Amino acid sequence: MNDPVTTLDTRFSAPDAEPTSWQATQEVLENAQISWLTTVRADGRPHVTPLVAVWLDGALHFTTGPEEQKAVNLTANPNVVLTTGRDTWDEGVDVVVEGPAYRVTDSAALERLAAAWRTKWDGQWVYEVGDGVFRNDDAGPALVFAVEPTKVLAFTKGTYAQTRHTPRA
């Protein structure tokens, strides 16, 4: 998402609040160490799990093993919610990203994402690309998913503001 429509929801914001800019919201996504992914099980129950993600090219990317619950859930229902932020009441920004998750299998895109993972975590997350997945020496294949947001909510704390960012039509 680039240059989204940004609106302040005055119902849930302090009287003197300003909308959280897209730049500030994007910085939270770029710098987040942990995000929480919510998927939907086949029986309708939610499944929530922490993971590391990379914001690149207007989308939030994450990985999962093919047998993990989130991968199983995504085969039936691609709609997800990713959240990140701070566990404080009076400072920081919490961000919620909504949208469908889709597999990334293009080798060039995967190479760029593998480089982004290495850079973001100073070499702690190293992936090789092969057969449309990430691979490493420690585990089996990792499927890579991208979420291009249909809606992003930013909850600024301190002077409370609820901001909505949506793609331009």
PDB file of C-alpha atoms in Angstrom:
ATOM      1  CA  MET A   1       0.000   0.000   0.000  1.00  0.00           C
ATOM      2  CA  ASN A   2       1.403   3.359  -1.026  1.00  0.00           C
ATOM      3  CA  ASP A   3      -0.122   6.773  -0.384  1.00  0.00           C
ATOM      4  CA  PRO A   4      -3.323   5.435   1.231  1.00  0.00           C
ATOM      5  CA  VAL A   5      -6.413   7.394   2.190  1.00  0.00           C
ATOM      6  CA  THR A   6      -5.924   8.310   5.862  1.00  0.00           C
ATOM      7  CA  THR A   7      -8.817   9.168   8.167  1.00  0.00           C
ATOM      8  CA  LEU A   8      -9.117   9.799  11.895  1.00  0.00           C
ATOM      9  CA  ASP A   9     -11.978   8.027  13.646  1.00  0.00           C
ATOM     10  CA  THR A  10     -13.108  10.745  16.033  1.00  0.00           C
ATOM     11  CA  ARG A  11     -15.405   8.320  17.882  1.00  0.00           C
ATOM     12  CA  PHE A  12     -12.354   6.603  19.383  1.00  0.00           C
ATOM     13  CA  SER A  13      -9.874   9.472  19.499  1.00  0.00           C
ATOM     14  CA  ALA A  14      -9.088  12.280  21.928  1.00  0.00           C
ATOM     15  CA  PRO A  15     -10.695  15.604  21.021  1.00  0.00           C
ATOM     16  CA  ASP A  16      -7.315  17.132  20.093  1.00  0.00           C
ATOM     17  CA  ALA A  17      -5.956  14.038  18.292  1.00  0.00           C
ATOM     18  CA  GLU A  18      -4.415  14.133  14.858  1.00  0.00           C
ATOM     19  CA  PRO A  19      -4.437  11.117  12.532  1.00  0.00           C
ATOM     20  CA  THR A  20      -1.333   8.951  12.659  1.00  0.00           C
ATOM     21  CA  SER A  21       0.534   9.513   9.408  1.00  0.00           C
ATOM     22  CA  TRP A  22       1.064   6.677   6.980  1.00  0.00           C
ATOM     23  CA  GLN A  23       4.821   7.226   7.362  1.00  0.00           C
ATOM     24  CA  ALA A  24       4.640   6.723  11.156  1.00  0.00           C
ATOM     25  CA  THR A  25       2.411   3.665  10.709  1.00  0.00           C
ATOM     26  CA  GLN A  26       4.741   2.166   8.119  1.00  0.00           C
ATOM     27  CA  GLU A  27       7.733   2.712  10.430  1.00  0.00           C
ATOM     28  CA  VAL A  28       6.025   0.587  13.092  1.00  0.00           C
ATOM     29  CA  LEU A  29       5.552  -2.197  10.527  1.00  0.00           C
ATOM     30  CA  GLU A  30       9.139  -1.918   9.276  1.00  0.00           C
ATOM     31  CA  ASN A  31      10.669  -1.957  12.768  1.00  0.00           C
ATOM     32  CA  ALA A  32       8.463  -4.534  14.489  1.00  0.00           C
ATOM     33  CA  GLN A  33      10.370  -7.461  15.941  1.00  0.00           C
ATOM     34  CA  ILE A  34       7.261  -9.550  16.619  1.00  0.00           C
ATOM     35  CA  SER A  35       3.865  -9.546  14.939  1.00  0.00           C
ATOM     36  CA  TRP A  36       0.841 -11.656  15.805  1.00  0.00           C
ATOM     37  CA  LEU A  37      -0.915 -13.465  12.958  1.00  0.00           C
ATOM     38  CA  THR A  38      -4.573 -14.418  13.220  1.00  0.00           C
ATOM     39  CA  THR A  39      -5.945 -16.988  10.779  1.00  0.00           C
ATOM     40  CA  VAL A  40      -9.240 -18.892  10.780  1.00  0.00           C
ATOM     41  CA  ARG A  41      -9.461 -22.652  11.267  1.00  0.00           C
ATOM     42  CA  ALA A  42     -11.768 -24.747   9.083  1.00  0.00           C
ATOM     43  CA  ASP A  43     -14.331 -24.892  11.924  1.00  0.00           C
ATOM     44  CA  GLY A  44     -14.348 -21.074  12.246  1.00  0.00           C
ATOM     45  CA  ARG A  45     -12.235 -20.797  15.394  1.00  0.00           C
ATOM     46  CA  PRO A  46      -9.412 -18.262  15.335  1.00  0.00           C
ATOM     47  CA  HIS A  47      -5.779 -19.283  15.495  1.00  0.00           C
ATOM     48  CA  VAL A  48      -3.243 -16.707  16.743  1.00  0.00           C
ATOM     49  CA  THR A  49       0.524 -17.078  16.737  1.00  0.00           C
ATOM     50  CA  PRO A  50       3.547 -14.782  17.048  1.00  0.00           C
ATOM     51  CA  LEU A  51       6.008 -14.570  14.172  1.00  0.00           C
ATOM     52  CA  VAL A  52       8.634 -12.386  12.560  1.00  0.00           C
ATOM     53  CA  ALA A  53       7.560 -10.434   9.510  1.00  0.00           C
ATOM     54  CA  VAL A  54       9.083  -8.146   6.922  1.00  0.00           C
ATOM     55  CA  TRP A  55       7.411  -5.068   5.452  1.00  0.00           C
ATOM     56  CA  LEU A  56       8.543  -4.739   1.815  1.00  0.00           C
ATOM     57  CA  ASP A  57       6.985  -3.214  -1.296  1.00  0.00           C
ATOM     58  CA  GLY A  58       3.742  -2.231   0.408  1.00  0.00           C
ATOM     59  CA  ALA A  59       3.040  -5.672   1.874  1.00  0.00           C
ATOM     60  CA  LEU A  60       3.724  -7.537   5.104  1.00  0.00           C
ATOM     61  CA  HIS A  61       5.481 -10.891   4.557  1.00  0.00           C
ATOM     62  CA  PHE A  62       5.746 -13.912   6.846  1.00  0.00           C
ATOM     63  CA  THR A  63       6.793 -17.550   6.656  1.00  0.00           C
ATOM     64  CA  THR A  64       5.374 -20.843   7.864  1.00  0.00           C
ATOM     65  CA  GLY A  65       6.087 -24.522   7.480  1.00  0.00           C
ATOM     66  CA  PRO A  66       3.697 -26.344   5.127  1.00  0.00           C
ATOM     67  CA  GLU A  67       2.347 -28.513   7.966  1.00  0.00           C
ATOM     68  CA  GLU A  68       1.877 -25.710  10.514  1.00  0.00           C
ATOM     69  CA  GLN A  69      -1.642 -24.749  11.569  1.00  0.00           C
ATOM     70  CA  LYS A  70      -1.453 -21.317   9.956  1.00  0.00           C
ATOM     71  CA  ALA A  71      -0.525 -22.868   6.581  1.00  0.00           C
ATOM     72  CA  VAL A  72      -3.372 -25.357   6.871  1.00  0.00           C
ATOM     73  CA  ASN A  73      -5.781 -22.535   7.751  1.00  0.00           C
ATOM     74  CA  LEU A  74      -4.655 -20.384   4.831  1.00  0.00           C
ATOM     75  CA  THR A  75      -5.494 -23.094   2.308  1.00  0.00           C
ATOM     76  CA  ALA A  76      -9.159 -22.804   3.295  1.00  0.00           C
ATOM     77  CA  ASN A  77      -9.386 -19.090   4.131  1.00  0.00           C
ATOM     78  CA  PRO A  78      -6.721 -16.574   3.050  1.00  0.00           C
ATOM     79  CA  ASN A  79      -8.062 -13.703   5.179  1.00  0.00           C
ATOM     80  CA  VAL A  80      -5.747 -12.712   8.028  1.00  0.00           C
ATOM     81  CA  VAL A  81      -5.093 -10.049  10.616  1.00  0.00           C
ATOM     82  CA  LEU A  82      -1.541  -9.139  11.644  1.00  0.00           C
ATOM     83  CA  THR A  83      -0.976  -6.986  14.714  1.00  0.00           C
ATOM     84  CA  THR A  84       2.088  -5.392  16.244  1.00  0.00           C
ATOM     85  CA  GLY A  85       2.942  -2.575  18.596  1.00  0.00           C
ATOM     86  CA  ARG A  86       3.849  -1.988  22.212  1.00  0.00           C
ATOM     87  CA  ASP A  87       2.451  -3.469  25.394  1.00  0.00           C
ATOM     88  CA  THR A  88       2.152  -0.050  27.013  1.00  0.00           C
ATOM     89  CA  TRP A  89      -0.921   2.013  27.722  1.00  0.00           C
ATOM     90  CA  ASP A  90       0.349   5.562  27.359  1.00  0.00           C
ATOM     91  CA  GLU A  91       2.963   5.558  24.598  1.00  0.00           C
ATOM     92  CA  GLY A  92       3.656   4.090  21.186  1.00  0.00           C
ATOM     93  CA  VAL A  93       1.516   2.981  18.279  1.00  0.00           C
ATOM     94  CA  ASP A  94      -0.248  -0.348  17.807  1.00  0.00           C
ATOM     95  CA  VAL A  95      -0.959  -1.382  14.211  1.00  0.00           C
ATOM     96  CA  VAL A  96      -3.490  -3.827  12.782  1.00  0.00           C
ATOM     97  CA  VAL A  97      -3.175  -5.021   9.167  1.00  0.00           C
ATOM     98  CA  GLU A  98      -6.118  -6.747   7.479  1.00  0.00           C
ATOM     99  CA  GLY A  99      -6.108  -8.495   4.110  1.00  0.00           C
ATOM    100  CA  PRO A 100      -5.776 -11.771   2.266  1.00  0.00           C
ATOM    101  CA  ALA A 101      -2.484 -13.676   2.429  1.00  0.00           C
ATOM    102  CA  TYR A 102      -1.134 -15.129  -0.788  1.00  0.00           C
ATOM    103  CA  ARG A 103       1.896 -17.319  -1.494  1.00  0.00           C
ATOM    104  CA  VAL A 104       5.030 -15.731  -2.879  1.00  0.00           C
ATOM    105  CA  THR A 105       6.809 -18.220  -5.173  1.00  0.00           C
ATOM    106  CA  ASP A 106       8.627 -16.024  -7.700  1.00  0.00           C
ATOM    107  CA  SER A 107      12.382 -16.592  -7.311  1.00  0.00           C
ATOM    108  CA  ALA A 108      13.349 -12.934  -7.752  1.00  0.00           C
ATOM    109  CA  ALA A 109      10.779 -11.811  -5.152  1.00  0.00           C
ATOM    110  CA  LEU A 110      11.922 -14.545  -2.760  1.00  0.00           C
ATOM    111  CA  GLU A 111      15.583 -13.507  -3.175  1.00  0.00           C
ATOM    112  CA  ARG A 112      14.675  -9.899  -2.283  1.00  0.00           C
ATOM    113  CA  LEU A 113      12.692 -11.109   0.726  1.00  0.00           C
ATOM    114  CA  ALA A 114      15.488 -13.418   1.904  1.00  0.00           C
ATOM    115  CA  ALA A 115      17.851 -10.419   1.760  1.00  0.00           C
ATOM    116  CA  ALA A 116      15.331  -8.327   3.710  1.00  0.00           C
ATOM    117  CA  TRP A 117      15.097 -11.006   6.438  1.00  0.00           C
ATOM    118  CA  ARG A 118      18.916 -11.184   6.728  1.00  0.00           C
ATOM    119  CA  THR A 119      19.221  -7.409   6.924  1.00  0.00           C
ATOM    120  CA  LYS A 120      16.406  -6.826   9.402  1.00  0.00           C
ATOM    121  CA  TRP A 121      17.705  -9.395  11.880  1.00  0.00           C
ATOM    122  CA  ASP A 122      21.462  -8.901  11.379  1.00  0.00           C
ATOM    123  CA  GLY A 123      21.912 -12.336   9.842  1.00  0.00           C
ATOM    124  CA  GLN A 124      19.939 -14.246  12.502  1.00  0.00           C
ATOM    125  CA  TRP A 125      17.306 -15.313   9.945  1.00  0.00           C
ATOM    126  CA  VAL A 126      19.080 -16.682   6.875  1.00  0.00           C
ATOM    127  CA  TYR A 127      17.133 -18.307   4.066  1.00  0.00           C
ATOM    128  CA  GLU A 128      18.126 -19.784   0.729  1.00  0.00           C
ATOM    129  CA  VAL A 129      15.629 -19.804  -2.119  1.00  0.00           C
ATOM    130  CA  GLY A 130      14.665 -22.987  -3.931  1.00  0.00           C
ATOM    131  CA  ASP A 131      11.575 -24.496  -5.543  1.00  0.00           C
ATOM    132  CA  GLY A 132       9.343 -21.526  -4.643  1.00  0.00           C
ATOM    133  CA  VAL A 133      10.104 -21.643  -0.902  1.00  0.00           C
ATOM    134  CA  PHE A 134      12.687 -20.552   1.647  1.00  0.00           C
ATOM    135  CA  ARG A 135      15.116 -23.167   2.893  1.00  0.00           C
ATOM    136  CA  ASN A 136      17.749 -23.243   5.633  1.00  0.00           C
ATOM    137  CA  ASP A 137      19.961 -25.814   7.302  1.00  0.00           C
ATOM    138  CA  ASP A 138      17.947 -25.943  10.535  1.00  0.00           C
ATOM    139  CA  ALA A 139      14.455 -26.726   9.281  1.00  0.00           C
ATOM    140  CA  GLY A 140      12.391 -27.878   6.348  1.00  0.00           C
ATOM    141  CA  PRO A 141      10.902 -25.660   3.689  1.00  0.00           C
ATOM    142  CA  ALA A 142       9.203 -22.415   4.671  1.00  0.00           C
ATOM    143  CA  LEU A 143       6.297 -21.115   2.625  1.00  0.00           C
ATOM    144  CA  VAL A 144       6.378 -17.348   2.163  1.00  0.00           C
ATOM    145  CA  PHE A 145       3.168 -15.323   2.268  1.00  0.00           C
ATOM    146  CA  ALA A 146       2.427 -11.673   1.523  1.00  0.00           C
ATOM    147  CA  VAL A 147      -0.451  -9.605   2.856  1.00  0.00           C
ATOM    148  CA  GLU A 148      -1.300  -6.552   0.780  1.00  0.00           C
ATOM    149  CA  PRO A 149      -3.449  -4.584   3.210  1.00  0.00           C
ATOM    150  CA  THR A 150      -7.095  -3.890   2.520  1.00  0.00           C
ATOM    151  CA  LYS A 151      -7.135  -1.844   5.732  1.00  0.00           C
ATOM    152  CA  VAL A 152      -4.548  -0.746   8.281  1.00  0.00           C
ATOM    153  CA  LEU A 153      -5.532   0.650  11.669  1.00  0.00           C
ATOM    154  CA  ALA A 154      -3.106   2.653  13.803  1.00  0.00           C
ATOM    155  CA  PHE A 155      -3.871   3.150  17.490  1.00  0.00           C
ATOM    156  CA  THR A 156      -1.728   5.956  18.888  1.00  0.00           C
ATOM    157  CA  LYS A 157      -1.419   6.030  22.665  1.00  0.00           C
ATOM    158  CA  GLY A 158      -0.841   9.016  24.934  1.00  0.00           C
ATOM    159  CA  THR A 159      -3.000  11.409  22.947  1.00  0.00           C
ATOM    160  CA  TYR A 160      -5.257   8.603  21.786  1.00  0.00           C
ATOM    161  CA  ALA A 161      -6.015   8.453  18.087  1.00  0.00           C
ATOM    162  CA  GLN A 162      -7.559   5.734  15.963  1.00  0.00           C
ATOM    163  CA  THR A 163      -6.519   6.131  12.340  1.00  0.00           C
ATOM    164  CA  ARG A 164      -7.625   4.138   9.311  1.00  0.00           C
ATOM    165  CA  HIS A 165      -5.436   3.779   6.209  1.00  0.00           C
ATOM    166  CA  THR A 166      -7.075   2.274   3.111  1.00  0.00           C
ATOM    167  CA  PRO A 167      -5.802   1.853  -0.455  1.00  0.00           C
ATOM    168  CA  ARG A 168      -6.833   4.484  -2.941  1.00  0.00           C
ATOM    169  CA  ALA A 169      -9.455   3.290  -5.406  1.00  0.00           C
TER     170      ALA A 169
END
